[in-house]
Short mmCIF file of N, CA, C and O in Angstrom, two decimals:
data_model
loop_
_atom_site.label_atom_id
_atom_site.label_comp_id
_atom_site.label_asym_id
_atom_site.label_seq_id
_atom_site.Cartn_x
_atom_site.Cartn_y
_atom_site.Cartn_z
N VAL A 1322 -21.79 8.06 -1.86
CA VAL A 1322 -20.71 8.79 -1.23
C VAL A 1322 -20.01 9.67 -2.26
O VAL A 1322 -19.84 10.84 -2.08
N CYS A 1323 -19.56 9.05 -3.34
CA CYS A 1323 -18.82 9.78 -4.35
C CYS A 1323 -19.16 9.21 -5.71
O CYS A 1323 -19.13 8.00 -5.90
N ALA A 1324 -19.48 10.05 -6.66
CA ALA A 1324 -19.90 9.59 -7.98
C ALA A 1324 -18.81 8.80 -8.69
O ALA A 1324 -19.09 7.96 -9.53
N ARG A 1325 -17.55 9.03 -8.35
CA ARG A 1325 -16.46 8.36 -9.05
C ARG A 1325 -15.91 7.17 -8.28
O ARG A 1325 -14.96 6.55 -8.70
N ALA A 1326 -16.47 6.86 -7.14
CA ALA A 1326 -16.01 5.72 -6.35
C ALA A 1326 -16.73 4.47 -6.82
O ALA A 1326 -17.88 4.51 -7.19
N ARG A 1327 -16.04 3.36 -6.78
CA ARG A 1327 -16.63 2.12 -7.23
C ARG A 1327 -16.23 1.03 -6.24
O ARG A 1327 -15.06 0.86 -5.93
N VAL A 1328 -17.20 0.29 -5.77
CA VAL A 1328 -16.92 -0.80 -4.84
C VAL A 1328 -16.77 -2.08 -5.65
O VAL A 1328 -17.58 -2.39 -6.48
N ARG A 1329 -15.72 -2.81 -5.37
CA ARG A 1329 -15.45 -4.09 -6.01
C ARG A 1329 -14.73 -4.95 -4.99
O ARG A 1329 -15.24 -5.16 -3.92
N ALA A 1330 -13.54 -5.41 -5.28
CA ALA A 1330 -12.75 -6.15 -4.30
C ALA A 1330 -12.31 -5.20 -3.19
O ALA A 1330 -12.05 -5.60 -2.08
N GLY A 1331 -12.21 -3.97 -3.51
CA GLY A 1331 -11.87 -2.92 -2.56
C GLY A 1331 -12.66 -1.71 -2.96
O GLY A 1331 -13.80 -1.81 -3.35
N VAL A 1332 -12.03 -0.58 -2.93
CA VAL A 1332 -12.66 0.65 -3.39
C VAL A 1332 -11.66 1.36 -4.26
O VAL A 1332 -10.52 1.55 -3.87
N LEU A 1333 -12.06 1.72 -5.47
CA LEU A 1333 -11.16 2.39 -6.40
C LEU A 1333 -11.53 3.87 -6.44
O LEU A 1333 -12.67 4.23 -6.66
N PHE A 1334 -10.55 4.72 -6.20
CA PHE A 1334 -10.78 6.16 -6.13
C PHE A 1334 -10.03 6.89 -7.22
O PHE A 1334 -8.90 6.57 -7.51
N SER A 1335 -10.66 7.88 -7.78
CA SER A 1335 -9.97 8.72 -8.75
C SER A 1335 -10.03 10.18 -8.32
O SER A 1335 -9.64 11.05 -9.05
N SER A 1336 -10.51 10.44 -7.15
CA SER A 1336 -10.67 11.80 -6.68
C SER A 1336 -10.08 11.98 -5.29
O SER A 1336 -10.40 11.22 -4.37
N PHE A 1337 -9.23 12.98 -5.13
CA PHE A 1337 -8.62 13.27 -3.85
C PHE A 1337 -9.69 13.57 -2.79
O PHE A 1337 -9.65 13.05 -1.68
N LEU A 1338 -10.67 14.38 -3.14
CA LEU A 1338 -11.71 14.75 -2.18
C LEU A 1338 -12.53 13.55 -1.75
O LEU A 1338 -12.93 13.44 -0.59
N CYS A 1339 -12.76 12.65 -2.67
CA CYS A 1339 -13.50 11.44 -2.34
C CYS A 1339 -12.72 10.61 -1.32
O CYS A 1339 -13.28 10.09 -0.37
N LEU A 1340 -11.42 10.49 -1.52
CA LEU A 1340 -10.59 9.72 -0.60
C LEU A 1340 -10.58 10.35 0.79
O LEU A 1340 -10.65 9.64 1.79
N ILE A 1341 -10.54 11.67 0.85
CA ILE A 1341 -10.60 12.37 2.14
C ILE A 1341 -11.92 12.04 2.84
O ILE A 1341 -11.96 11.75 4.03
N HIS A 1342 -13.01 12.08 2.09
CA HIS A 1342 -14.33 11.79 2.64
C HIS A 1342 -14.38 10.36 3.20
O HIS A 1342 -14.87 10.14 4.30
N VAL A 1343 -13.87 9.43 2.44
CA VAL A 1343 -13.87 8.04 2.88
C VAL A 1343 -13.02 7.87 4.13
O VAL A 1343 -13.41 7.18 5.07
N ALA A 1344 -11.86 8.51 4.16
CA ALA A 1344 -10.97 8.41 5.33
C ALA A 1344 -11.67 8.89 6.60
O ALA A 1344 -11.46 8.34 7.67
N ARG A 1345 -12.48 9.90 6.47
CA ARG A 1345 -13.15 10.47 7.64
C ARG A 1345 -14.39 9.70 8.06
O ARG A 1345 -14.75 9.70 9.23
N HIS A 1346 -15.09 9.07 7.10
CA HIS A 1346 -16.39 8.50 7.40
C HIS A 1346 -16.48 6.98 7.33
O HIS A 1346 -17.41 6.42 7.90
N CYS A 1347 -15.59 6.34 6.65
CA CYS A 1347 -15.65 4.87 6.50
C CYS A 1347 -14.68 4.24 7.49
O CYS A 1347 -13.59 3.79 7.13
N THR A 1348 -15.09 4.20 8.73
CA THR A 1348 -14.20 3.76 9.79
C THR A 1348 -13.95 2.26 9.77
O THR A 1348 -13.03 1.79 10.45
N GLN A 1349 -14.72 1.51 9.01
CA GLN A 1349 -14.54 0.06 8.94
C GLN A 1349 -13.90 -0.37 7.61
O GLN A 1349 -14.01 -1.52 7.22
N LEU A 1350 -13.21 0.53 6.95
CA LEU A 1350 -12.59 0.23 5.67
C LEU A 1350 -11.43 -0.75 5.88
O LEU A 1350 -10.51 -0.49 6.65
N HIS A 1351 -11.51 -1.91 5.20
CA HIS A 1351 -10.49 -2.94 5.33
C HIS A 1351 -9.71 -3.17 4.05
O HIS A 1351 -8.58 -3.64 4.10
N GLN A 1352 -10.31 -2.89 2.90
CA GLN A 1352 -9.65 -3.08 1.62
C GLN A 1352 -9.67 -1.77 0.85
O GLN A 1352 -10.71 -1.14 0.74
N LEU A 1353 -8.51 -1.40 0.31
CA LEU A 1353 -8.43 -0.18 -0.48
C LEU A 1353 -7.62 -0.46 -1.73
O LEU A 1353 -6.48 -0.90 -1.66
N ASP A 1354 -8.25 -0.25 -2.87
CA ASP A 1354 -7.62 -0.51 -4.16
C ASP A 1354 -7.45 0.81 -4.89
O ASP A 1354 -8.42 1.41 -5.35
N LEU A 1355 -6.22 1.29 -4.96
CA LEU A 1355 -5.91 2.55 -5.63
C LEU A 1355 -5.10 2.33 -6.90
O LEU A 1355 -4.54 3.28 -7.45
N ARG A 1356 -5.01 1.10 -7.36
CA ARG A 1356 -4.13 0.78 -8.49
C ARG A 1356 -4.39 1.67 -9.69
O ARG A 1356 -5.53 2.00 -10.00
N LEU A 1357 -3.27 2.05 -10.31
CA LEU A 1357 -3.26 2.85 -11.52
C LEU A 1357 -3.95 4.20 -11.38
O LEU A 1357 -4.34 4.81 -12.36
N SER A 1358 -4.13 4.67 -10.16
CA SER A 1358 -4.74 5.98 -9.96
C SER A 1358 -3.66 7.04 -9.88
O SER A 1358 -2.47 6.74 -9.82
N SER A 1359 -4.07 8.27 -9.86
CA SER A 1359 -3.12 9.38 -9.82
C SER A 1359 -2.90 9.89 -8.40
O SER A 1359 -2.35 10.97 -8.22
N VAL A 1360 -3.34 9.14 -7.40
CA VAL A 1360 -3.14 9.60 -6.02
C VAL A 1360 -1.66 9.72 -5.72
O VAL A 1360 -0.84 9.01 -6.30
N GLY A 1361 -1.32 10.63 -4.84
CA GLY A 1361 0.07 10.85 -4.47
C GLY A 1361 0.24 10.85 -2.97
O GLY A 1361 -0.65 10.43 -2.22
N ASN A 1362 1.37 11.35 -2.54
CA ASN A 1362 1.70 11.37 -1.11
C ASN A 1362 0.67 12.13 -0.29
O ASN A 1362 0.32 11.71 0.81
N ARG A 1363 0.18 13.22 -0.83
CA ARG A 1363 -0.81 14.04 -0.11
C ARG A 1363 -2.07 13.23 0.20
O ARG A 1363 -2.62 13.30 1.30
N CYS A 1364 -2.51 12.45 -0.76
CA CYS A 1364 -3.70 11.62 -0.56
C CYS A 1364 -3.46 10.57 0.52
O CYS A 1364 -4.32 10.34 1.36
N LEU A 1365 -2.30 9.95 0.49
CA LEU A 1365 -2.01 8.91 1.48
C LEU A 1365 -1.90 9.50 2.88
O LEU A 1365 -2.36 8.91 3.85
N ARG A 1366 -1.31 10.68 2.98
CA ARG A 1366 -1.24 11.33 4.30
C ARG A 1366 -2.64 11.67 4.79
O ARG A 1366 -2.93 11.53 5.98
N ALA A 1367 -3.51 12.10 3.91
CA ALA A 1367 -4.90 12.41 4.29
C ALA A 1367 -5.60 11.13 4.77
O ALA A 1367 -6.35 11.16 5.74
N LEU A 1368 -5.34 10.05 4.09
CA LEU A 1368 -5.94 8.78 4.47
C LEU A 1368 -5.52 8.37 5.88
O LEU A 1368 -6.31 7.86 6.66
N THR A 1369 -4.28 8.63 6.23
CA THR A 1369 -3.78 8.23 7.54
C THR A 1369 -4.36 9.07 8.68
O THR A 1369 -4.18 8.72 9.84
N GLU A 1370 -5.05 10.13 8.34
CA GLU A 1370 -5.69 10.94 9.38
C GLU A 1370 -6.94 10.27 9.93
O GLU A 1370 -7.48 10.71 10.94
N ALA A 1371 -7.38 9.20 9.26
CA ALA A 1371 -8.51 8.43 9.80
C ALA A 1371 -8.10 7.90 11.17
O ALA A 1371 -7.00 7.39 11.34
N LYS A 1372 -8.96 8.04 12.13
CA LYS A 1372 -8.58 7.76 13.51
C LYS A 1372 -8.12 6.33 13.75
O LYS A 1372 -7.17 6.09 14.46
N ALA A 1373 -8.78 5.37 13.18
CA ALA A 1373 -8.42 3.98 13.43
C ALA A 1373 -8.32 3.24 12.10
O ALA A 1373 -9.13 2.39 11.79
N LEU A 1374 -7.34 3.57 11.33
CA LEU A 1374 -7.15 2.94 10.03
C LEU A 1374 -6.86 1.45 10.24
O LEU A 1374 -5.88 1.09 10.89
N GLN A 1375 -7.73 0.61 9.72
CA GLN A 1375 -7.63 -0.83 9.93
C GLN A 1375 -7.49 -1.59 8.61
O GLN A 1375 -8.04 -2.66 8.45
N LEU A 1376 -6.74 -1.02 7.67
CA LEU A 1376 -6.60 -1.66 6.37
C LEU A 1376 -5.96 -3.03 6.50
O LEU A 1376 -4.95 -3.20 7.18
N ARG A 1377 -6.56 -4.00 5.82
CA ARG A 1377 -5.98 -5.34 5.74
C ARG A 1377 -5.39 -5.58 4.37
O ARG A 1377 -4.51 -6.42 4.21
N SER A 1378 -5.91 -4.86 3.38
CA SER A 1378 -5.43 -5.03 2.00
C SER A 1378 -5.29 -3.66 1.35
O SER A 1378 -6.22 -2.86 1.38
N LEU A 1379 -4.12 -3.43 0.76
CA LEU A 1379 -3.84 -2.16 0.10
C LEU A 1379 -3.17 -2.43 -1.24
O LEU A 1379 -2.14 -3.09 -1.30
N ASN A 1380 -3.78 -1.93 -2.31
CA ASN A 1380 -3.23 -2.11 -3.65
C ASN A 1380 -2.84 -0.74 -4.19
O ASN A 1380 -3.69 0.11 -4.44
N LEU A 1381 -1.53 -0.55 -4.38
CA LEU A 1381 -1.00 0.71 -4.92
C LEU A 1381 -0.32 0.47 -6.27
O LEU A 1381 0.49 1.29 -6.70
N GLN A 1382 -0.63 -0.63 -6.91
CA GLN A 1382 0.01 -0.98 -8.17
C GLN A 1382 -0.04 0.18 -9.16
O GLN A 1382 -1.09 0.74 -9.44
N GLY A 1383 1.12 0.55 -9.68
CA GLY A 1383 1.21 1.56 -10.72
C GLY A 1383 0.92 2.98 -10.28
O GLY A 1383 0.75 3.86 -11.12
N CYS A 1384 0.87 3.24 -9.01
CA CYS A 1384 0.65 4.60 -8.51
C CYS A 1384 1.99 5.34 -8.53
O CYS A 1384 2.69 5.42 -7.52
N THR A 1385 2.33 5.87 -9.67
CA THR A 1385 3.66 6.44 -9.88
C THR A 1385 3.86 7.79 -9.20
O THR A 1385 4.98 8.29 -9.16
N SER A 1386 2.81 8.39 -8.66
CA SER A 1386 2.95 9.66 -7.95
C SER A 1386 3.27 9.46 -6.47
O SER A 1386 3.53 10.43 -5.76
N ILE A 1387 3.24 8.24 -6.00
CA ILE A 1387 3.55 7.94 -4.60
C ILE A 1387 5.04 7.67 -4.48
O ILE A 1387 5.59 6.86 -5.22
N THR A 1388 5.68 8.37 -3.55
CA THR A 1388 7.10 8.17 -3.31
C THR A 1388 7.31 7.68 -1.87
O THR A 1388 6.34 7.42 -1.15
N ASP A 1389 8.55 7.57 -1.47
CA ASP A 1389 8.88 7.02 -0.15
C ASP A 1389 8.11 7.67 1.01
O ASP A 1389 7.60 6.95 1.87
N PRO A 1390 8.00 9.01 1.08
CA PRO A 1390 7.27 9.61 2.21
C PRO A 1390 5.80 9.19 2.28
O PRO A 1390 5.26 8.96 3.37
N GLY A 1391 5.14 9.08 1.14
CA GLY A 1391 3.74 8.66 1.13
C GLY A 1391 3.59 7.22 1.58
O GLY A 1391 2.69 6.88 2.35
N LEU A 1392 4.48 6.36 1.09
CA LEU A 1392 4.44 4.96 1.49
C LEU A 1392 4.71 4.84 3.00
O LEU A 1392 4.02 4.10 3.69
N LYS A 1393 5.67 5.58 3.48
CA LYS A 1393 5.98 5.56 4.91
C LYS A 1393 4.76 5.94 5.74
O LYS A 1393 4.45 5.29 6.74
N ALA A 1394 4.06 6.99 5.32
CA ALA A 1394 2.89 7.46 6.07
C ALA A 1394 1.81 6.39 6.17
O ALA A 1394 1.30 6.11 7.25
N VAL A 1395 1.48 5.81 5.05
CA VAL A 1395 0.38 4.84 5.07
C VAL A 1395 0.78 3.54 5.76
O VAL A 1395 -0.01 2.94 6.49
N LEU A 1396 2.02 3.11 5.57
CA LEU A 1396 2.44 1.87 6.23
C LEU A 1396 2.57 2.06 7.74
O LEU A 1396 2.27 1.15 8.51
N SER A 1397 2.99 3.23 8.17
CA SER A 1397 3.06 3.51 9.61
C SER A 1397 1.68 3.45 10.25
O SER A 1397 1.54 3.00 11.38
N ALA A 1398 0.68 3.88 9.51
CA ALA A 1398 -0.69 3.93 10.04
C ALA A 1398 -1.36 2.56 10.10
O ALA A 1398 -2.23 2.34 10.93
N CYS A 1399 -0.97 1.65 9.22
CA CYS A 1399 -1.69 0.36 9.18
C CYS A 1399 -0.76 -0.85 9.21
O CYS A 1399 -1.17 -1.95 8.87
N ALA A 1400 0.45 -0.67 9.66
CA ALA A 1400 1.42 -1.78 9.69
C ALA A 1400 0.94 -2.96 10.53
O ALA A 1400 1.21 -4.11 10.20
N SER A 1401 0.21 -2.71 11.58
CA SER A 1401 -0.20 -3.79 12.48
C SER A 1401 -1.39 -4.59 11.96
O SER A 1401 -1.68 -5.66 12.50
N THR A 1402 -2.07 -4.11 10.93
CA THR A 1402 -3.25 -4.82 10.44
C THR A 1402 -3.12 -5.32 9.00
O THR A 1402 -3.87 -6.18 8.58
N LEU A 1403 -2.17 -4.79 8.25
CA LEU A 1403 -2.05 -5.09 6.82
C LEU A 1403 -1.63 -6.54 6.58
O LEU A 1403 -0.63 -7.00 7.11
N LYS A 1404 -2.41 -7.24 5.74
CA LYS A 1404 -2.12 -8.63 5.39
C LYS A 1404 -1.77 -8.80 3.92
O LYS A 1404 -1.17 -9.79 3.53
N SER A 1405 -2.17 -7.84 3.09
CA SER A 1405 -1.90 -7.92 1.66
C SER A 1405 -1.48 -6.54 1.15
O SER A 1405 -2.16 -5.54 1.42
N LEU A 1406 -0.36 -6.50 0.42
CA LEU A 1406 0.16 -5.23 -0.09
C LEU A 1406 0.69 -5.43 -1.50
O LEU A 1406 1.48 -6.33 -1.75
N ASP A 1407 0.22 -4.59 -2.42
CA ASP A 1407 0.68 -4.65 -3.81
C ASP A 1407 1.36 -3.33 -4.16
O ASP A 1407 0.71 -2.29 -4.21
N LEU A 1408 2.67 -3.41 -4.39
CA LEU A 1408 3.46 -2.25 -4.79
C LEU A 1408 4.02 -2.44 -6.20
O LEU A 1408 5.00 -1.80 -6.57
N SER A 1409 3.40 -3.30 -6.98
CA SER A 1409 3.86 -3.58 -8.34
C SER A 1409 3.96 -2.31 -9.17
O SER A 1409 3.14 -1.39 -9.01
N ASP A 1410 4.95 -2.28 -10.04
CA ASP A 1410 5.12 -1.20 -11.01
C ASP A 1410 5.35 0.16 -10.35
O ASP A 1410 5.01 1.20 -10.91
N MET A 1411 5.92 0.15 -9.17
CA MET A 1411 6.24 1.40 -8.47
C MET A 1411 7.76 1.54 -8.42
O MET A 1411 8.36 1.55 -7.35
N SER A 1412 8.36 1.67 -9.58
CA SER A 1412 9.82 1.73 -9.67
C SER A 1412 10.40 3.01 -9.10
O SER A 1412 11.62 3.12 -8.92
N GLN A 1413 9.57 3.99 -8.75
CA GLN A 1413 10.06 5.24 -8.17
C GLN A 1413 10.40 5.09 -6.69
O GLN A 1413 11.04 5.96 -6.11
N LEU A 1414 9.99 3.98 -6.07
CA LEU A 1414 10.30 3.77 -4.66
C LEU A 1414 11.76 3.35 -4.51
O LEU A 1414 12.26 2.54 -5.28
N SER A 1415 12.42 3.88 -3.51
CA SER A 1415 13.82 3.54 -3.27
C SER A 1415 13.91 2.30 -2.38
O SER A 1415 12.91 1.85 -1.80
N SER A 1416 15.12 1.80 -2.22
CA SER A 1416 15.35 0.67 -1.32
C SER A 1416 14.93 1.03 0.10
O SER A 1416 14.35 0.23 0.82
N ARG A 1417 15.21 2.26 0.49
CA ARG A 1417 14.84 2.72 1.83
C ARG A 1417 13.32 2.72 2.00
O ARG A 1417 12.80 2.33 3.03
N GLY A 1418 12.61 3.15 0.99
CA GLY A 1418 11.15 3.14 1.04
C GLY A 1418 10.60 1.73 1.13
O GLY A 1418 9.68 1.45 1.90
N LEU A 1419 11.19 0.83 0.35
CA LEU A 1419 10.73 -0.56 0.36
C LEU A 1419 11.04 -1.25 1.69
O LEU A 1419 10.34 -2.17 2.10
N GLU A 1420 12.06 -0.79 2.40
CA GLU A 1420 12.38 -1.36 3.71
C GLU A 1420 11.23 -1.19 4.69
O GLU A 1420 11.07 -1.99 5.61
N ARG A 1421 10.43 -0.15 4.52
CA ARG A 1421 9.29 0.11 5.41
C ARG A 1421 8.30 -1.05 5.39
O ARG A 1421 7.56 -1.25 6.35
N VAL A 1422 8.27 -1.79 4.30
CA VAL A 1422 7.36 -2.92 4.20
C VAL A 1422 7.62 -3.93 5.32
O VAL A 1422 6.71 -4.59 5.81
N GLY A 1423 8.87 -4.01 5.76
CA GLY A 1423 9.22 -4.93 6.83
C GLY A 1423 8.53 -4.65 8.15
O GLY A 1423 8.47 -5.52 9.03
N GLU A 1424 7.99 -3.47 8.31
CA GLU A 1424 7.24 -3.13 9.53
C GLU A 1424 5.86 -3.78 9.56
O GLU A 1424 5.23 -3.83 10.61
N CYS A 1425 5.42 -4.26 8.42
CA CYS A 1425 4.10 -4.89 8.30
C CYS A 1425 4.25 -6.38 8.58
O CYS A 1425 4.17 -7.21 7.68
N ASN A 1426 4.43 -6.73 9.83
CA ASN A 1426 4.79 -8.10 10.18
C ASN A 1426 3.66 -9.11 10.07
O ASN A 1426 3.89 -10.29 10.29
N LYS A 1427 2.45 -8.69 9.71
CA LYS A 1427 1.34 -9.63 9.51
C LYS A 1427 1.09 -9.91 8.03
O LYS A 1427 0.16 -10.64 7.68
N LEU A 1428 1.93 -9.36 7.16
CA LEU A 1428 1.73 -9.56 5.73
C LEU A 1428 1.76 -11.03 5.35
O LEU A 1428 2.64 -11.78 5.77
N ARG A 1429 0.79 -11.41 4.52
CA ARG A 1429 0.74 -12.76 3.97
C ARG A 1429 1.01 -12.74 2.47
O ARG A 1429 1.53 -13.70 1.93
N THR A 1430 0.63 -11.63 1.83
CA THR A 1430 0.81 -11.50 0.39
C THR A 1430 1.49 -10.17 0.10
O THR A 1430 1.05 -9.13 0.58
N LEU A 1431 2.55 -10.24 -0.71
CA LEU A 1431 3.31 -9.04 -1.06
C LEU A 1431 3.72 -9.11 -2.52
O LEU A 1431 4.31 -10.09 -2.96
N SER A 1432 3.39 -8.07 -3.26
CA SER A 1432 3.84 -7.98 -4.65
C SER A 1432 4.78 -6.80 -4.80
O SER A 1432 4.43 -5.66 -4.53
N LEU A 1433 5.99 -7.14 -5.23
CA LEU A 1433 7.01 -6.14 -5.52
C LEU A 1433 7.41 -6.23 -6.99
O LEU A 1433 8.50 -5.81 -7.37
N ALA A 1434 6.54 -6.77 -7.81
CA ALA A 1434 6.82 -6.96 -9.23
C ALA A 1434 7.20 -5.64 -9.90
O ALA A 1434 6.58 -4.60 -9.63
N ASN A 1435 8.23 -5.68 -10.71
CA ASN A 1435 8.69 -4.51 -11.47
C ASN A 1435 9.07 -3.34 -10.57
O ASN A 1435 8.79 -2.19 -10.89
N THR A 1436 9.69 -3.64 -9.44
CA THR A 1436 10.21 -2.59 -8.57
C THR A 1436 11.73 -2.69 -8.56
O THR A 1436 12.32 -3.55 -9.20
N THR A 1437 12.36 -1.82 -7.80
CA THR A 1437 13.83 -1.78 -7.74
C THR A 1437 14.37 -2.56 -6.55
O THR A 1437 15.52 -2.35 -6.17
N VAL A 1438 13.58 -3.46 -5.98
CA VAL A 1438 14.05 -4.24 -4.84
C VAL A 1438 15.31 -5.01 -5.23
O VAL A 1438 15.45 -5.48 -6.36
N THR A 1439 16.23 -5.11 -4.29
CA THR A 1439 17.50 -5.80 -4.54
C THR A 1439 17.58 -7.06 -3.66
O THR A 1439 16.76 -7.26 -2.76
N ASP A 1440 18.60 -7.87 -3.92
CA ASP A 1440 18.82 -9.06 -3.09
C ASP A 1440 18.96 -8.69 -1.62
O ASP A 1440 18.33 -9.29 -0.76
N SER A 1441 19.79 -7.70 -1.35
CA SER A 1441 20.03 -7.32 0.04
C SER A 1441 18.77 -6.72 0.67
O SER A 1441 18.47 -6.97 1.83
N GLY A 1442 18.02 -5.94 -0.08
CA GLY A 1442 16.76 -5.38 0.43
C GLY A 1442 15.75 -6.48 0.73
O GLY A 1442 15.05 -6.43 1.75
N LEU A 1443 15.69 -7.47 -0.13
CA LEU A 1443 14.78 -8.59 0.08
C LEU A 1443 15.19 -9.40 1.31
O LEU A 1443 14.33 -9.83 2.08
N ALA A 1444 16.48 -9.56 1.50
CA ALA A 1444 16.97 -10.29 2.68
C ALA A 1444 16.57 -9.57 3.96
O ALA A 1444 16.18 -10.21 4.95
N ARG A 1445 16.64 -8.25 3.97
CA ARG A 1445 16.24 -7.48 5.16
C ARG A 1445 14.75 -7.62 5.43
O ARG A 1445 14.32 -7.70 6.58
N LEU A 1446 13.95 -7.63 4.37
CA LEU A 1446 12.51 -7.79 4.53
C LEU A 1446 12.15 -9.16 5.08
O LEU A 1446 11.28 -9.30 5.93
N ALA A 1447 12.81 -10.16 4.57
CA ALA A 1447 12.46 -11.54 4.89
C ALA A 1447 12.50 -11.83 6.38
O ALA A 1447 11.68 -12.61 6.89
N GLY A 1448 13.42 -11.22 7.09
CA GLY A 1448 13.54 -11.47 8.52
C GLY A 1448 12.33 -11.04 9.32
O GLY A 1448 12.02 -11.62 10.36
N ASN A 1449 11.59 -10.05 8.85
CA ASN A 1449 10.43 -9.53 9.57
C ASN A 1449 9.10 -10.10 9.08
O ASN A 1449 8.11 -10.01 9.79
N LEU A 1450 9.07 -10.62 7.90
CA LEU A 1450 7.80 -11.06 7.29
C LEU A 1450 7.61 -12.56 7.46
O LEU A 1450 7.60 -13.33 6.51
N ARG A 1451 7.43 -12.99 8.68
CA ARG A 1451 7.35 -14.42 8.99
C ARG A 1451 6.05 -15.07 8.57
O ARG A 1451 5.98 -16.30 8.47
N HIS A 1452 5.01 -14.30 8.34
CA HIS A 1452 3.71 -14.86 7.95
C HIS A 1452 3.52 -14.85 6.43
O HIS A 1452 2.48 -15.27 5.94
N LEU A 1453 4.51 -14.38 5.69
CA LEU A 1453 4.40 -14.23 4.25
C LEU A 1453 4.22 -15.59 3.58
O LEU A 1453 4.97 -16.53 3.83
N ARG A 1454 3.18 -15.67 2.71
CA ARG A 1454 2.90 -16.91 2.00
C ARG A 1454 3.03 -16.76 0.49
O ARG A 1454 3.22 -17.73 -0.21
N HIS A 1455 2.87 -15.51 0.01
CA HIS A 1455 2.95 -15.27 -1.44
C HIS A 1455 3.80 -14.03 -1.67
O HIS A 1455 3.51 -12.97 -1.13
N LEU A 1456 4.83 -14.17 -2.50
CA LEU A 1456 5.72 -13.07 -2.83
C LEU A 1456 5.88 -13.02 -4.34
O LEU A 1456 6.30 -13.99 -4.95
N ASP A 1457 5.53 -11.89 -4.94
CA ASP A 1457 5.62 -11.71 -6.39
C ASP A 1457 6.80 -10.80 -6.69
O ASP A 1457 6.82 -9.64 -6.30
N LEU A 1458 7.80 -11.35 -7.38
CA LEU A 1458 9.00 -10.61 -7.75
C LEU A 1458 9.19 -10.56 -9.27
O LEU A 1458 10.30 -10.31 -9.73
N ARG A 1459 8.12 -10.77 -10.02
CA ARG A 1459 8.24 -10.74 -11.49
C ARG A 1459 8.82 -9.41 -11.95
O ARG A 1459 8.43 -8.36 -11.48
N GLY A 1460 9.77 -9.49 -12.86
CA GLY A 1460 10.33 -8.29 -13.45
C GLY A 1460 11.32 -7.53 -12.59
O GLY A 1460 11.75 -6.44 -12.97
N CYS A 1461 11.66 -8.07 -11.42
CA CYS A 1461 12.65 -7.42 -10.55
C CYS A 1461 14.04 -7.79 -11.04
O CYS A 1461 14.52 -8.89 -10.77
N LYS A 1462 14.68 -6.90 -11.75
CA LYS A 1462 15.95 -7.21 -12.41
C LYS A 1462 17.14 -7.20 -11.49
O LYS A 1462 18.21 -7.64 -11.86
N GLN A 1463 16.97 -6.70 -10.27
CA GLN A 1463 18.10 -6.65 -9.34
C GLN A 1463 18.06 -7.76 -8.29
O GLN A 1463 18.80 -7.75 -7.33
N VAL A 1464 17.18 -8.72 -8.52
CA VAL A 1464 17.07 -9.87 -7.61
C VAL A 1464 17.57 -11.10 -8.34
O VAL A 1464 17.25 -11.35 -9.47
#
């Protein structure tokens, strides 16, 4: 599919065009690992154009080019199926952006390590995440 794509626990992408291709043709994609990549909001919006996005696991650890609008787009598209979400090291996300995570009511695993999540933000999330079994808050200085 793409010379720079690598299949492992998910799929790691380093190319915007490759991600567009996958979004259009890999209709059964359940795990997506974008950690430490340079993808941004534009890439996530392109991904959401996939007709039936059924992601169960999404790793955005260290994706510092993704801001609240990009996170909103991808979470809106797969909130009903997402079970694992890693937003570690994404300190550029605001409290409002992190609130979107609460829409993913099937989440079992959530990493917010080294983010700006606060006590009050975490309290708002907790009410919606009833299936949550693992929560990583390492390095969250406002909790």
